[in-house]
Short mmCIF file of C-alpha atoms in Angstrom, two decimals:
data_model
loop_
_atom_site.label_atom_id
_atom_site.label_comp_id
_atom_site.label_asym_id
_atom_site.label_seq_id
_atom_site.Cartn_x
_atom_site.Cartn_y
_atom_site.Cartn_z
CA MET E 1 -9.62 -83.23 19.91
CA ASP E 2 -7.44 -84.63 22.64
CA ASP E 3 -8.38 -84.78 26.03
CA PRO E 4 -6.20 -82.36 28.28
CA VAL E 5 -3.97 -84.82 29.61
CA LEU E 6 -2.87 -86.50 26.24
CA ALA E 7 -2.34 -82.76 25.22
CA ALA E 8 -0.16 -81.86 28.22
CA ILE E 9 1.64 -84.82 27.23
CA ARG E 10 2.17 -83.84 23.79
CA ARG E 11 3.57 -80.09 24.84
CA SER E 12 5.67 -81.64 27.38
CA VAL E 13 7.04 -84.08 24.91
CA VAL E 14 7.74 -81.44 22.07
CA GLU E 15 9.33 -79.28 24.49
CA VAL E 16 11.82 -81.90 25.56
CA LEU E 17 12.32 -83.45 21.88
CA PRO E 18 11.89 -80.38 19.51
CA GLU E 19 12.41 -82.67 16.85
CA VAL E 20 9.30 -84.98 17.20
CA ASP E 21 6.00 -84.20 15.28
CA GLY E 22 3.38 -83.75 18.04
CA GLN E 23 0.94 -85.96 15.77
CA LEU E 24 3.09 -88.92 16.54
CA VAL E 25 2.23 -88.56 20.44
CA THR E 26 -0.45 -90.94 20.52
CA GLU E 27 -1.76 -93.66 23.44
CA ASP E 28 -0.32 -96.43 21.64
CA ARG E 29 3.18 -95.28 21.58
CA SER E 30 5.92 -95.04 24.24
CA LEU E 31 8.24 -92.05 24.71
CA THR E 32 10.83 -94.21 23.77
CA ASP E 33 9.38 -95.07 20.29
CA LEU E 34 9.56 -91.27 20.03
CA GLY E 35 13.21 -90.81 20.78
CA ALA E 36 13.25 -90.12 24.35
CA ASN E 37 16.34 -91.11 26.86
CA SER E 38 16.06 -91.94 30.34
CA ILE E 39 16.15 -88.46 31.70
CA ASP E 40 13.84 -87.16 28.67
CA ARG E 41 11.10 -89.59 29.69
CA VAL E 42 11.29 -88.35 33.71
CA ASP E 43 11.69 -84.75 32.28
CA VAL E 44 8.52 -85.50 30.27
CA VAL E 45 6.53 -86.79 33.29
CA THR E 46 7.80 -84.09 35.65
CA MET E 47 6.69 -81.25 33.43
CA THR E 48 3.68 -83.00 32.52
CA MET E 49 2.47 -83.12 36.17
CA ASP E 50 3.77 -79.45 36.88
CA ASP E 51 1.72 -78.73 33.69
CA LEU E 52 -1.51 -80.39 35.13
CA GLY E 53 -0.86 -79.21 38.67
CA VAL E 54 -1.19 -82.80 39.72
CA THR E 55 1.43 -84.71 41.95
CA VAL E 56 1.97 -88.55 41.48
CA PRO E 57 4.21 -90.19 43.81
CA VAL E 58 6.97 -91.72 42.04
CA VAL E 59 6.22 -95.41 43.06
CA GLU E 60 3.04 -95.25 40.93
CA PHE E 61 4.87 -94.78 37.71
CA ARG E 62 6.33 -98.39 37.89
CA GLU E 63 2.99 -99.49 35.74
CA VAL E 64 3.63 -96.63 33.06
CA HIS E 65 5.00 -98.73 29.91
CA ASP E 66 3.55 -96.38 27.21
CA ILE E 67 2.13 -93.03 26.67
CA GLY E 68 -1.55 -94.43 27.14
CA THR E 69 -0.70 -95.96 30.55
CA LEU E 70 1.07 -92.83 31.12
CA ALA E 71 -1.81 -90.76 30.38
CA ARG E 72 -4.17 -93.07 32.37
CA LEU E 73 -2.32 -92.54 35.69
CA LEU E 74 -2.16 -88.93 35.28
CA ARG E 75 -6.01 -89.04 34.60
CA ARG E 76 -6.46 -90.72 37.93
CA HIS E 77 -4.68 -87.78 39.72
CA VAL E 78 -6.40 -84.61 37.74
CA ARG E 79 -8.64 -83.04 40.37
CA MET W 1 60.14 -79.76 31.01
CA THR W 2 61.90 -83.02 31.61
CA GLY W 3 60.88 -86.33 30.36
CA GLY W 4 57.16 -87.27 28.47
CA HIS W 5 56.07 -85.79 25.35
CA GLU W 6 56.36 -82.29 24.57
CA VAL W 7 52.95 -80.73 24.87
CA VAL W 8 51.47 -78.06 22.28
CA VAL W 9 47.96 -75.81 22.13
CA THR W 10 46.71 -76.79 18.92
CA GLY W 11 43.32 -75.38 19.35
CA THR W 12 41.26 -72.27 21.50
CA GLY W 13 37.72 -71.47 22.44
CA VAL W 14 36.33 -68.60 24.28
CA LEU W 15 33.35 -67.19 25.25
CA CYS W 16 33.04 -63.76 27.44
CA ALA W 17 31.46 -60.51 28.07
CA THR W 18 33.43 -58.88 25.07
CA ALA W 19 33.69 -61.92 22.75
CA ALA W 20 31.89 -64.61 21.37
CA ASP W 21 35.32 -66.69 19.73
CA THR W 22 38.63 -66.56 19.83
CA ASP W 23 39.12 -63.90 17.26
CA ALA W 24 36.58 -61.68 18.65
CA PHE W 25 38.30 -62.02 21.84
CA ALA W 26 41.78 -61.04 20.28
CA ASP W 27 40.03 -57.84 18.58
CA ALA W 28 38.61 -56.78 22.04
CA LEU W 29 41.55 -57.22 23.81
CA ARG W 30 43.40 -55.05 21.28
CA ALA W 31 40.73 -52.38 21.43
CA GLY W 32 40.58 -52.38 25.46
CA ARG W 33 36.81 -53.04 25.33
CA SER W 34 35.43 -53.55 28.95
CA GLY W 35 32.16 -55.81 29.42
CA ILE W 36 31.70 -54.67 33.01
CA GLY W 37 28.25 -53.19 33.60
CA VAL W 38 25.56 -53.03 36.10
CA ARG W 39 23.79 -56.54 36.42
CA PRO W 40 20.28 -55.75 35.77
CA GLY W 41 17.81 -56.31 38.84
CA SER W 42 20.74 -56.05 41.46
CA GLY W 43 19.88 -53.76 44.57
CA VAL W 44 20.70 -50.22 44.41
CA ASP W 45 20.86 -49.89 48.29
CA GLY W 46 24.78 -50.19 48.45
CA LEU W 47 24.54 -53.67 50.62
CA SER W 48 24.78 -56.22 47.68
CA PRO W 49 26.72 -56.35 44.61
CA ARG W 50 25.76 -54.64 41.34
CA LEU W 51 28.84 -55.04 39.12
CA ALA W 52 29.23 -57.74 36.79
CA ALA W 53 30.49 -58.55 33.50
CA ASP W 54 27.81 -60.88 31.80
CA LEU W 55 27.76 -62.46 28.49
CA SER W 56 25.62 -60.41 26.51
CA GLY W 57 22.96 -62.16 24.49
CA PHE W 58 24.16 -65.65 24.47
CA ASP W 59 22.10 -67.81 22.52
CA PHE W 60 22.98 -72.01 22.53
CA ARG W 61 21.35 -72.54 19.46
CA THR W 62 22.71 -69.59 17.79
CA ALA W 63 26.23 -70.31 19.13
CA VAL W 64 26.01 -73.95 18.04
CA ALA W 65 25.15 -72.76 14.38
CA ALA W 66 27.74 -70.26 14.38
CA ARG W 67 30.10 -73.30 13.69
CA SER W 68 29.47 -73.64 10.60
CA GLY W 69 32.95 -75.58 9.77
CA LEU W 70 31.46 -78.65 11.74
CA SER W 71 29.49 -80.94 10.30
CA GLU W 72 25.96 -80.52 10.68
CA PRO W 73 25.20 -83.73 12.49
CA LEU W 74 27.87 -82.74 15.21
CA ARG W 75 26.03 -79.25 15.91
CA ARG W 76 22.75 -81.30 15.76
CA LEU W 77 24.02 -83.65 18.37
CA ALA W 78 24.99 -80.66 20.66
CA VAL W 79 21.76 -79.06 20.34
CA ARG W 80 20.22 -82.66 21.43
CA VAL W 81 22.65 -83.29 24.16
CA ALA W 82 22.88 -79.68 25.66
CA GLY W 83 19.98 -77.93 24.53
CA ARG W 84 18.25 -77.85 27.81
CA ALA W 85 21.34 -77.73 29.94
CA PRO W 86 22.17 -74.88 32.10
CA LEU W 87 24.02 -71.77 30.85
CA PRO W 88 27.70 -73.04 32.33
CA VAL W 89 27.52 -76.29 30.60
CA GLN W 90 25.87 -74.68 27.26
CA ALA W 91 28.78 -72.20 27.31
CA ALA W 92 31.62 -75.53 28.09
CA VAL W 93 29.81 -77.02 24.75
CA VAL W 94 30.49 -73.72 22.70
CA VAL W 95 34.18 -73.41 23.45
CA ALA W 96 34.62 -77.17 22.98
CA LEU W 97 33.39 -76.88 19.71
CA GLU W 98 35.61 -74.01 18.93
CA GLY W 99 38.69 -75.74 20.24
CA TRP W 100 37.65 -78.79 18.53
CA GLN W 101 37.14 -77.05 14.90
CA ARG W 102 40.36 -74.94 15.59
CA ALA W 103 42.70 -77.93 16.29
CA GLY W 104 41.15 -79.69 13.15
CA LEU W 105 39.86 -82.65 15.15
CA HIS W 106 36.79 -82.58 12.97
CA HIS W 107 39.03 -83.10 10.25
CA VAL W 108 41.98 -85.26 10.90
CA PRO W 109 40.47 -87.11 13.95
CA LEU W 110 41.98 -89.02 16.61
CA PRO W 111 40.87 -92.39 18.23
CA ALA W 112 38.17 -91.30 20.50
CA GLU W 113 39.90 -93.01 23.50
CA ARG W 114 43.20 -91.12 22.87
CA ILE W 115 41.40 -88.12 23.60
CA GLY W 116 40.70 -86.47 27.35
CA VAL W 117 38.67 -83.66 28.74
CA VAL W 118 39.73 -81.86 32.00
CA VAL W 119 37.14 -79.42 33.32
CA ALA W 120 38.50 -76.62 35.37
CA GLY W 121 36.09 -75.52 38.12
CA HIS W 122 33.81 -76.71 41.04
CA ASN W 123 30.52 -75.11 42.29
CA LEU W 124 29.62 -73.99 39.06
CA GLY W 125 25.61 -74.02 38.98
CA GLY W 126 24.67 -71.88 41.76
CA ARG W 127 22.58 -69.36 39.74
CA TYR W 128 20.92 -72.29 37.95
CA ALA W 129 20.16 -73.68 41.59
CA ASP W 130 18.56 -70.45 42.37
CA GLU W 131 16.54 -70.62 39.51
CA VAL W 132 15.37 -74.34 40.02
CA ARG W 133 14.62 -73.58 43.79
CA PRO W 134 11.42 -72.00 43.69
CA ARG W 135 9.95 -75.16 42.23
CA TYR W 136 11.15 -77.10 44.80
CA ALA W 137 9.75 -74.80 47.17
CA THR W 138 6.42 -74.94 45.89
CA SER W 139 6.32 -78.38 45.01
CA PRO W 140 9.34 -80.81 45.67
CA VAL W 141 7.75 -83.49 43.24
CA HIS W 142 7.98 -80.96 40.31
CA LEU W 143 11.72 -80.46 40.68
CA PRO W 144 13.18 -81.18 37.41
CA ALA W 145 14.28 -85.00 37.42
CA ARG W 146 17.35 -84.27 35.52
CA TYR W 147 18.48 -81.93 38.07
CA PRO W 148 20.61 -84.58 40.10
CA LEU W 149 22.87 -84.75 36.81
CA GLN W 150 22.86 -81.12 36.48
CA PHE W 151 23.84 -79.80 39.51
CA MET W 152 27.05 -81.90 39.60
CA ASP W 153 30.00 -79.84 38.23
CA THR W 154 31.08 -83.47 36.05
CA ASP W 155 27.95 -82.65 33.99
CA HIS W 156 30.36 -80.45 32.26
CA VAL W 157 32.87 -83.51 31.52
CA ALA W 158 29.70 -85.87 30.69
CA THR W 159 28.02 -83.34 28.39
CA VAL W 160 30.94 -82.41 26.10
CA SER W 161 32.72 -85.89 25.93
CA HIS W 162 28.76 -87.17 24.62
CA VAL W 163 28.76 -84.35 22.32
CA LEU W 164 32.27 -85.05 20.93
CA GLY W 165 32.47 -88.39 21.39
CA VAL W 166 35.23 -88.75 23.43
CA THR W 167 36.34 -91.77 25.38
CA GLY W 168 39.79 -91.27 27.19
CA GLU W 169 40.24 -89.74 30.62
CA GLY W 170 38.04 -87.17 32.04
CA TYR W 171 37.57 -85.16 35.41
CA THR W 172 37.11 -82.12 37.09
CA VAL W 173 39.45 -80.50 38.95
CA GLY W 174 39.50 -77.54 41.63
CA GLY W 175 41.55 -74.84 42.49
CA ALA W 176 39.35 -71.74 43.51
CA SER W 177 40.32 -69.00 41.21
CA ALA W 178 43.38 -71.11 40.35
CA SER W 179 41.68 -73.66 38.91
CA GLY W 180 41.94 -72.90 35.33
CA ASN W 181 46.13 -73.44 35.49
CA VAL W 182 45.39 -76.33 37.85
CA ALA W 183 43.31 -77.94 34.68
CA ILE W 184 45.88 -76.78 32.42
CA ILE W 185 48.42 -78.55 34.23
CA ASN W 186 46.46 -81.66 34.70
CA GLY W 187 45.86 -81.76 30.95
CA ALA W 188 49.55 -81.39 30.15
CA ARG W 189 50.25 -84.12 32.41
CA LEU W 190 48.02 -86.41 30.65
CA VAL W 191 49.55 -85.56 27.49
CA SER W 192 52.82 -85.59 28.51
CA ALA W 193 52.45 -88.86 30.06
CA GLY W 194 50.81 -90.62 27.24
CA SER W 195 47.54 -91.48 28.57
CA VAL W 196 46.27 -89.39 25.90
CA ASP W 197 47.20 -87.53 22.86
CA ALA W 198 44.83 -84.58 22.89
CA CYS W 199 43.19 -83.06 25.98
CA LEU W 200 40.61 -80.51 25.80
CA VAL W 201 41.04 -78.47 29.01
CA LEU W 202 37.76 -76.34 29.57
CA GLY W 203 37.62 -73.52 31.89
CA ALA W 204 33.94 -73.64 32.95
CA LEU W 205 31.40 -70.68 33.39
CA THR W 206 31.28 -70.20 37.26
CA ASP W 207 27.83 -68.51 37.78
CA LEU W 208 27.38 -67.90 41.11
CA SER W 209 23.92 -67.85 43.24
CA ALA W 210 22.93 -64.67 44.49
CA MET W 211 24.23 -65.86 48.21
CA GLU W 212 27.60 -66.97 46.98
CA LEU W 213 28.00 -63.41 45.46
CA GLN W 214 26.80 -61.99 48.67
CA GLY W 215 29.18 -63.97 50.37
CA PHE W 216 32.27 -62.49 48.14
CA TYR W 217 30.92 -58.89 48.58
CA ASN W 218 30.58 -59.10 52.57
CA LEU W 219 34.24 -60.28 52.51
CA GLY W 220 35.09 -56.79 50.63
CA ALA W 221 36.42 -58.90 47.95
CA MET W 222 34.19 -57.38 45.16
CA ALA W 223 34.24 -54.16 43.69
CA GLY W 224 31.07 -51.59 43.71
CA THR W 225 30.95 -51.73 47.39
CA GLY W 226 30.69 -48.08 47.63
CA GLY W 227 27.94 -47.81 45.15
CA ALA W 228 28.02 -48.87 41.33
CA ASP W 229 28.48 -44.98 39.61
CA ALA W 230 31.00 -45.30 36.33
CA PRO W 231 30.51 -49.16 36.73
CA GLY W 232 33.48 -49.24 33.85
CA GLU W 233 35.84 -47.73 35.92
CA ARG W 234 35.38 -50.08 39.19
CA CYS W 235 37.56 -52.64 38.31
CA ARG W 236 40.87 -51.26 38.08
CA PRO W 237 43.77 -54.12 38.64
CA PHE W 238 47.16 -52.65 40.06
CA ASP W 239 45.51 -49.24 40.52
CA ALA W 240 46.00 -47.35 43.80
CA ASP W 241 42.42 -46.96 43.63
CA ARG W 242 41.36 -50.40 43.13
CA GLU W 243 38.37 -51.79 45.16
CA GLY W 244 38.33 -55.45 44.18
CA PHE W 245 37.17 -57.87 41.67
CA VAL W 246 34.11 -57.97 39.32
CA PRO W 247 32.44 -61.36 38.52
CA GLY W 248 32.79 -62.22 34.86
CA GLN W 249 30.89 -65.11 33.13
CA GLY W 250 33.35 -66.57 30.88
CA ALA W 251 34.37 -69.98 29.53
CA ALA W 252 37.19 -71.10 27.14
CA CYS W 253 38.93 -74.12 25.96
CA VAL W 254 42.87 -74.79 25.08
CA VAL W 255 43.13 -78.05 23.23
CA LEU W 256 46.35 -79.50 24.68
CA GLU W 257 48.14 -81.87 22.07
CA SER W 258 51.48 -84.16 22.15
CA ALA W 259 53.91 -82.48 19.50
CA GLY W 260 53.89 -85.56 17.81
CA SER W 261 50.09 -86.15 17.31
CA ALA W 262 49.96 -82.43 16.07
CA ALA W 263 52.65 -83.26 13.50
CA ARG W 264 50.90 -86.05 12.33
CA ARG W 265 47.70 -84.51 11.86
CA ALA W 266 49.40 -81.45 10.59
CA ALA W 267 47.29 -79.38 13.55
CA PRO W 268 48.09 -75.83 13.55
CA VAL W 269 50.58 -75.43 16.86
CA TRP W 270 49.78 -71.84 18.93
CA ALA W 271 52.37 -72.44 21.70
CA ARG W 272 54.15 -74.85 23.80
CA VAL W 273 53.11 -75.51 27.06
CA ALA W 274 57.08 -75.16 28.15
CA GLY W 275 56.67 -75.11 32.27
CA TYR W 276 54.35 -74.77 35.19
CA ALA W 277 53.98 -75.05 38.90
CA LEU W 278 51.48 -75.18 41.51
CA ARG W 279 52.01 -74.64 45.61
CA LEU W 280 49.90 -74.32 48.30
CA ASP W 281 50.53 -71.84 50.78
CA ALA W 282 49.24 -74.35 53.76
CA ASN W 283 46.69 -71.55 54.59
CA SER W 284 43.09 -71.79 54.11
CA LEU W 285 42.19 -68.25 54.60
CA ALA W 286 41.48 -66.02 51.51
CA ASP W 287 45.09 -64.19 52.36
CA PRO W 288 47.75 -64.03 49.49
CA SER W 289 51.12 -64.78 50.12
CA ALA W 290 54.28 -63.18 48.11
CA ALA W 291 56.18 -66.30 48.96
CA GLY W 292 53.52 -68.71 47.40
CA GLU W 293 53.48 -66.74 44.43
CA THR W 294 57.01 -66.43 44.02
CA ALA W 295 57.73 -69.92 44.37
CA ALA W 296 54.96 -70.73 42.00
CA MET W 297 56.21 -68.07 39.15
CA ALA W 298 60.00 -69.18 39.72
CA GLY W 299 59.26 -72.71 39.72
CA ALA W 300 57.44 -72.55 36.51
CA VAL W 301 60.47 -70.61 34.97
CA ARG W 302 62.59 -73.01 35.98
CA SER W 303 60.56 -76.28 34.74
CA ALA W 304 60.74 -74.54 31.49
CA GLY W 305 64.25 -74.14 31.84
CA LEU W 306 64.36 -70.61 31.59
CA THR W 307 65.98 -67.76 33.28
CA PRO W 308 63.24 -65.31 34.28
CA GLU W 309 64.73 -62.50 32.17
CA ARG W 310 63.86 -64.56 28.97
CA VAL W 311 59.98 -64.21 30.11
CA GLY W 312 58.54 -61.32 27.74
CA TYR W 313 54.99 -60.94 29.31
CA VAL W 314 53.20 -61.93 32.44
CA ASN W 315 49.28 -62.42 32.35
CA ALA W 316 48.80 -61.46 35.90
CA HIS W 317 46.26 -62.62 38.12
CA GLY W 318 45.39 -59.35 38.69
CA THR W 319 41.80 -58.96 40.16
CA GLY W 320 41.96 -55.57 41.45
CA SER W 321 41.88 -56.41 45.02
CA ALA W 322 43.49 -54.48 47.64
CA ALA W 323 45.94 -56.97 48.84
CA GLY W 324 45.99 -59.41 46.14
CA ASP W 325 47.48 -57.02 43.72
CA ALA W 326 50.13 -55.46 46.02
CA VAL W 327 51.21 -59.16 46.72
CA GLU W 328 51.63 -59.92 43.15
CA VAL W 329 53.60 -56.82 42.50
CA GLU W 330 56.25 -58.11 45.52
CA ALA W 331 56.05 -61.50 43.98
CA LEU W 332 56.77 -60.01 40.65
CA ARG W 333 59.58 -58.38 41.91
CA ALA W 334 61.38 -61.15 43.91
CA VAL W 335 61.33 -63.17 40.87
CA PHE W 336 62.43 -60.68 38.32
CA GLY W 337 64.68 -59.04 40.28
CA GLY W 338 65.95 -55.66 38.29
CA ALA W 339 64.58 -57.18 35.02
CA VAL W 340 60.79 -56.60 36.42
CA THR W 341 61.15 -53.36 34.39
CA GLY W 342 61.45 -55.04 31.11
CA VAL W 343 58.54 -57.41 31.51
CA TRP W 344 55.22 -56.74 30.29
CA VAL W 345 52.54 -57.01 32.74
CA ASN W 346 48.62 -56.54 32.11
CA SER W 347 45.23 -57.85 33.55
CA THR W 348 42.99 -59.46 31.48
CA LYS W 349 40.22 -59.31 34.86
CA GLY W 350 40.26 -55.37 34.06
CA LEU W 351 38.26 -55.99 30.66
CA ILE W 352 36.40 -59.06 31.10
CA GLY W 353 35.96 -59.27 35.03
CA HIS W 354 36.99 -62.31 36.91
CA THR W 355 36.00 -65.38 35.35
CA LEU W 356 36.54 -67.13 38.62
CA CYS W 357 37.06 -71.02 37.78
CA ALA W 358 37.58 -70.31 34.42
CA ALA W 359 39.90 -67.43 34.35
CA GLY W 360 43.24 -69.46 34.22
CA VAL W 361 41.81 -70.78 31.01
CA VAL W 362 40.49 -67.74 29.69
CA GLU W 363 43.47 -66.10 30.09
CA ALA W 364 45.60 -68.70 28.61
CA VAL W 365 43.62 -68.18 25.49
CA ALA W 366 44.14 -64.13 26.04
CA THR W 367 48.20 -64.97 26.19
CA LEU W 368 48.02 -67.16 23.21
CA VAL W 369 46.46 -64.79 20.88
CA GLN W 370 48.84 -61.81 22.12
CA MET W 371 51.64 -64.07 21.66
CA ARG W 372 50.31 -64.94 17.98
CA ASP W 373 49.47 -61.50 17.12
CA GLY W 374 52.27 -59.43 18.64
CA PHE W 375 50.97 -57.28 21.21
CA VAL W 376 49.86 -56.62 24.84
CA HIS W 377 46.31 -55.60 25.59
CA PRO W 378 45.85 -52.55 27.46
CA ASN W 379 45.23 -52.33 31.58
CA ALA W 380 42.01 -51.07 32.07
CA ASN W 381 41.74 -47.92 34.33
CA LEU W 382 45.22 -47.93 35.24
CA ARG W 383 45.62 -44.32 35.96
CA ARG W 384 47.73 -44.56 39.18
CA PRO W 385 50.01 -47.58 39.14
CA ILE W 386 50.76 -48.92 42.34
CA ALA W 387 54.50 -50.11 41.41
CA ALA W 388 56.39 -47.58 39.33
CA ASP W 389 59.16 -50.38 38.58
CA CYS W 390 56.58 -52.56 37.00
CA ARG W 391 56.01 -52.39 33.24
CA PHE W 392 52.73 -52.31 33.09
CA VAL W 393 50.83 -51.78 29.91
CA GLY W 394 49.00 -48.25 29.74
CA ASP W 395 45.42 -47.35 28.23
CA ARG W 396 46.55 -48.42 24.88
CA ALA W 397 47.64 -51.86 23.51
CA GLN W 398 51.42 -52.03 22.71
CA PRO W 399 53.24 -53.89 20.08
CA ALA W 400 54.96 -56.85 21.59
CA GLY W 401 56.94 -59.93 20.12
CA ILE W 402 56.57 -62.44 23.04
CA GLU W 403 58.57 -65.59 22.95
CA PHE W 404 57.78 -66.52 26.74
CA ALA W 405 54.90 -65.78 28.77
CA LEU W 406 53.84 -66.27 32.36
CA SER W 407 50.39 -66.94 33.13
CA ASN W 408 49.45 -66.48 36.54
CA GLY W 409 46.03 -67.99 38.73
CA PHE W 410 45.97 -67.84 42.36
CA GLY W 411 42.95 -68.85 44.70
CA PHE W 412 41.70 -68.30 48.13
CA GLY W 413 42.95 -71.01 50.50
CA GLY W 414 46.34 -70.67 49.26
CA PHE W 415 46.57 -71.95 45.61
CA ASN W 416 49.19 -70.50 43.75
CA THR W 417 50.17 -71.35 40.22
CA SER W 418 51.71 -70.06 37.02
CA VAL W 419 52.08 -71.74 33.58
CA VAL W 420 54.64 -70.60 30.81
CA PHE W 421 53.82 -70.97 27.19
CA ALA W 422 56.29 -70.64 24.37
CA ARG W 423 55.91 -69.07 21.16
CA PRO W 424 56.28 -72.54 18.92
CA ALA W 425 59.89 -72.87 17.56
CA VAL W 426 61.55 -71.18 20.30
CA PRO W 427 63.38 -73.76 22.44
CA SER W 428 63.62 -72.99 26.23
CA ARG W 429 67.49 -74.84 26.04
CA ARG W 430 70.06 -74.81 23.57
CA GLN W 431 69.94 -77.90 21.81
CA PRO W 432 72.64 -80.55 22.50
#
C-alpha cells in the first residue's frame, strides 16, 4: 500500500483532474504527464500540503520535477 | 444609429432565481413568479440583510450537461476549464453556452478571431473571497494558488474565451448597476465598427461579500431593513410602500452580431439594437438624477431615429428604492410627455431581485422574450402605484405587441444608460 504522502498526492490529483485514474499517480510520472496544466500543478501541491498539514516554502519546489521529487520534498516536511 | 454595421441579437442565455434558461425565463416572467426569499443563515436581529433572490439548486456539471445540443467535446472542455471555478464564472460559462447554441455558433461557426467577449461587471467575486479568506487567515501558504486568477474579474473573459475558443477582442466593462447596458453598448460598438462579426455580451453574476451586502444595507438601499416578514412582498418597484432593492443572483448573455453575418449564417434574429445612450451625472453619490436619466432615455430614442411615442415598452431600472423609482418616473414623464400613459412599464427586479452588474443583460433578455412572445410581465407587489399616469403592468401579464422597447440601467455614481431594441423587420426610419 502507498505511503501517506503519495496517497495524499493521489487524492489531490483526482480532485483537480477527475478524469485521471488514480492508479496512474506514481513516483515515476510527472503531473504534466497526467494532463495537469500550470495552475493544476500548483493546486495539487497546495491541496496536498493542506491535506498533510505541512507548509513548505515556495522556493523549495524549484527542485520538484515529477511526482517522486514532490513526494520526497513533502516527506521531509511531514512531522 | 448612423453608420457602421446594423447590430442584431442572434442568441440569448440566462440564469437567475426563477429560471435556468431563456425559455424558462419567459415562462417565469409571464407567470410573475418571484425568486425572492430569506437567505439561509442570515441574521434575525434586523441589523443585517436577510432577503435575496438566489439561484436555486444550481449545479455546474448538470447545467453544462443540459446543453445537449452542443458537442460532447465542448461540454467536456467547459467542465475541464470551469469545473472548479467560482460560482460567478461558472454562471458566465453556462449562459455563454446557451447564447452560443441559440445563435447557432456551434452549427454555423465564425472565425474565432471575428468573435468578441465583453463582460459586464466588476467586484464580482466578493462572496468567493469570503469563502477563501478563512484558509488564508489560518495558513497563508495554503491559499489556493489559483486564487490570483480567480479574484480578477477578467477571469470571466478568460474562461469563457477558453471554453469557446474565442480569439477576437475581449474585456470587462463597469458601470455599477448600469454595467449590463454599458457592456451591451460596447459590444454593439465592436460589431458596428466591424472589429468583430459577433460579440458575446455577458452580464456577470455579482456575488457580493457579506461586508459588501452590509454596506448596501447600512446605506439604506436594501429592502428588509425593518425585518423580513413576507419576504416575497418586500421588493415592490414603483409602489408607495417600497423599501429598497433585494439582491439577486443572475447572469445572462446576449449575442450581438452584424446583420450581414447573421444573414450569411442564417442565424435567428431576435431583435435589432436600434439605439443607445450613456450619460454621466458628474456625481459620485448614490443619488439618481432625473436630468441624467432623461438624457439617457431621450438620447437612446433619438439615436434609434425614433420619436418617443413609437416606444411601446420600457423595462425600467426600477429597483424598488425610494428615491430611484420616483426619479425614474419623473424622467419617464420628461421623455414621453403626454405619451407616457401609453407606454407599458415594468420592473424585472421585483421578481428576480437586482442582479446588479448583470442587470442590464438579464433585463435585455427579459425585454427580448417579451417582444418575441408578445406580452409584458407583471409588476410584483405593485398595489399602490406612485404614478397614476404611468402605464404600469399590474399583477397579471398583459398581451402586448412591442415594436420598440427601451431597457434602462442606472448605477451609483451617476451612470445613466438606456438601450433601444427593435423587433426584427421594423425599421426605425422610413426607407429613402
